[in-house]
Amino acid sequence: MTEVHVLLLPGDGIGPEVLAAARRVLEVVGNQRGYRFVFAEDLVGGAAIDAYGTPLRDETIARALQSDAVFLGAVGGPKWDHLPKATRPEAGLLRLRKELGLFANLRPVRVFDALADATPLKPEVVRGVDLIVVRELTGGLYFGQPSELRREPSGRWAVDTLPYREEEIARIVDLAFQLARQRRHKVTSVDKANVLNTSALWREVATEIGARYPDVTLEHQLVDSCAMRLVARPRDFDVLVMENLFGDILSDEAAVLAGSLGMLPSASLHGRPPERPGSPVRRFGLYEPVHGSAPDIAGKGIANPIGAILSAAMLLRWSLDDEPAAAAVEQAVDVALASGARTADLARPGETPLGTEAFTGRVLEELDRLLG
Ligand code: IPM
Ligand code: MG
């Protein structure tokens, strides 16, 4: 039996509800494929502010480093919106990413056939979309110094800084090329090289890395026109790689293709094995759905668990190297959707939506069948 230690950080809002779904999925996979998932739990975000007065405790970081993978729900909510930026729930998530060194954020966007008409876009535009946004996660505007807001007698004034070192660009672009090799051999590097120095550097480094992958096509695209092409001709894309803020923005835009923000999973990786002695895992990672805490529907049991369930598939793929199990989880979601199961965010007028637990139950039935 392979023991896999997972630290669960449910966070705020619908975080705990969708995390429960992901946990059930991992338990079913564990039974069928010989893993014993050992779950520990801790607080992050607003929940940690309420209990401990900080969105992330040092000991939570230490516990994360002693596990094989971290699974996060969501952070934030109106209750904590009045707090200064440095002590808000979001600051906890950003510090976690930074301190764990998770520089590579993978956000795959796949349009399930059954949902091709669930988007405001034309079905023929989105059908068959299968792309992945590779977002740099520990640099750029999110962490650059100086970053401050000053209230001076002469007026208010604020600054943020966008720095990138060549190694930071090289490691994320290289990962994008490796991914493209396992997919359709195309990388789109997104920048604003007509205006920003960091983007000019990004383009130079991406071109140098690209030369080492002659079997992969590299195209450079400016972020503004990329935003347009993403909804006009999304099937053009395979792997997209970009800096932190561009990735934040374009990945939410890409969620429209999938039918709902509730659909998208993510993995944040650093490429090294975990520090836990004897860990069976090759690559430490933090897994979380892309969506937020959705305070308007929290506690109602109606949240879409697909982003969390597909994040569990990513854990199996990236941390456990278990491609068959990952593919089975994805197929189980596909089959459940094809059979007409819908959560409230996906249901059309006249369709009866399933709650989070009932939808997860449908996925688990399929999963049991596929792995059994
Ligand atoms: C995301 C979120 C976070 C980000 C917030 C919650 C800090 O929007 O994961 O995309 O901006 O990275
Ligand atoms: Mg975001």
CSV table of N, CA, C and O and ligand atoms in Angstrom, one decimal, residues 97 107 135 142 247-249 251-252 290, ligand 2:
chain,number,residue,atom,x,y,z
A,97,ARG,N,1.9,29.9,-1.9
A,97,ARG,CA,2.5,29.7,-3.2
A,97,ARG,C,4.0,30.0,-3.2
A,97,ARG,O,4.8,29.3,-3.7
A,107,ARG,N,-3.3,25.3,-15.7
A,107,ARG,CA,-4.8,25.5,-15.7
A,107,ARG,C,-5.3,25.0,-17.0
A,107,ARG,O,-5.5,25.7,-18.0
A,135,ARG,N,0.8,29.3,-16.2
A,135,ARG,CA,1.0,30.7,-15.6
A,135,ARG,C,2.1,30.7,-14.6
A,135,ARG,O,2.2,29.8,-13.7
A,142,TYR,N,2.7,40.4,-8.7
A,142,TYR,CA,2.2,39.9,-7.4
A,142,TYR,C,3.2,40.0,-6.3
A,142,TYR,O,2.8,40.1,-5.1
A,247,GLY,N,-1.7,35.5,-16.7
A,247,GLY,CA,-2.3,34.2,-16.6
A,247,GLY,C,-3.5,34.2,-15.7
A,247,GLY,O,-4.4,33.5,-15.9
A,248,ASP,N,-3.5,35.1,-14.7
A,248,ASP,CA,-4.7,35.2,-13.8
A,248,ASP,C,-5.9,35.7,-14.6
A,248,ASP,O,-6.9,35.1,-14.6
A,249,ILE,N,-5.7,36.6,-15.5
A,249,ILE,CA,-6.8,37.2,-16.3
A,249,ILE,C,-7.2,36.3,-17.4
A,249,ILE,O,-8.4,36.0,-17.5
A,251,SER,N,-6.9,33.1,-17.7
A,251,SER,CA,-7.4,31.8,-17.3
A,251,SER,C,-8.9,32.0,-16.9
A,251,SER,O,-9.7,31.1,-17.1
A,252,ASP,N,-9.3,33.1,-16.3
A,252,ASP,CA,-10.7,33.3,-16.0
A,252,ASP,C,-11.5,33.5,-17.3
A,252,ASP,O,-12.6,33.0,-17.5
A,290,VAL,N,-9.9,26.5,-9.8
A,290,VAL,CA,-9.6,27.9,-10.2
A,290,VAL,C,-10.6,28.9,-9.6
A,290,VAL,O,-10.3,30.0,-9.3
B,2,MG,MG,-7.7,34.5,-10.6
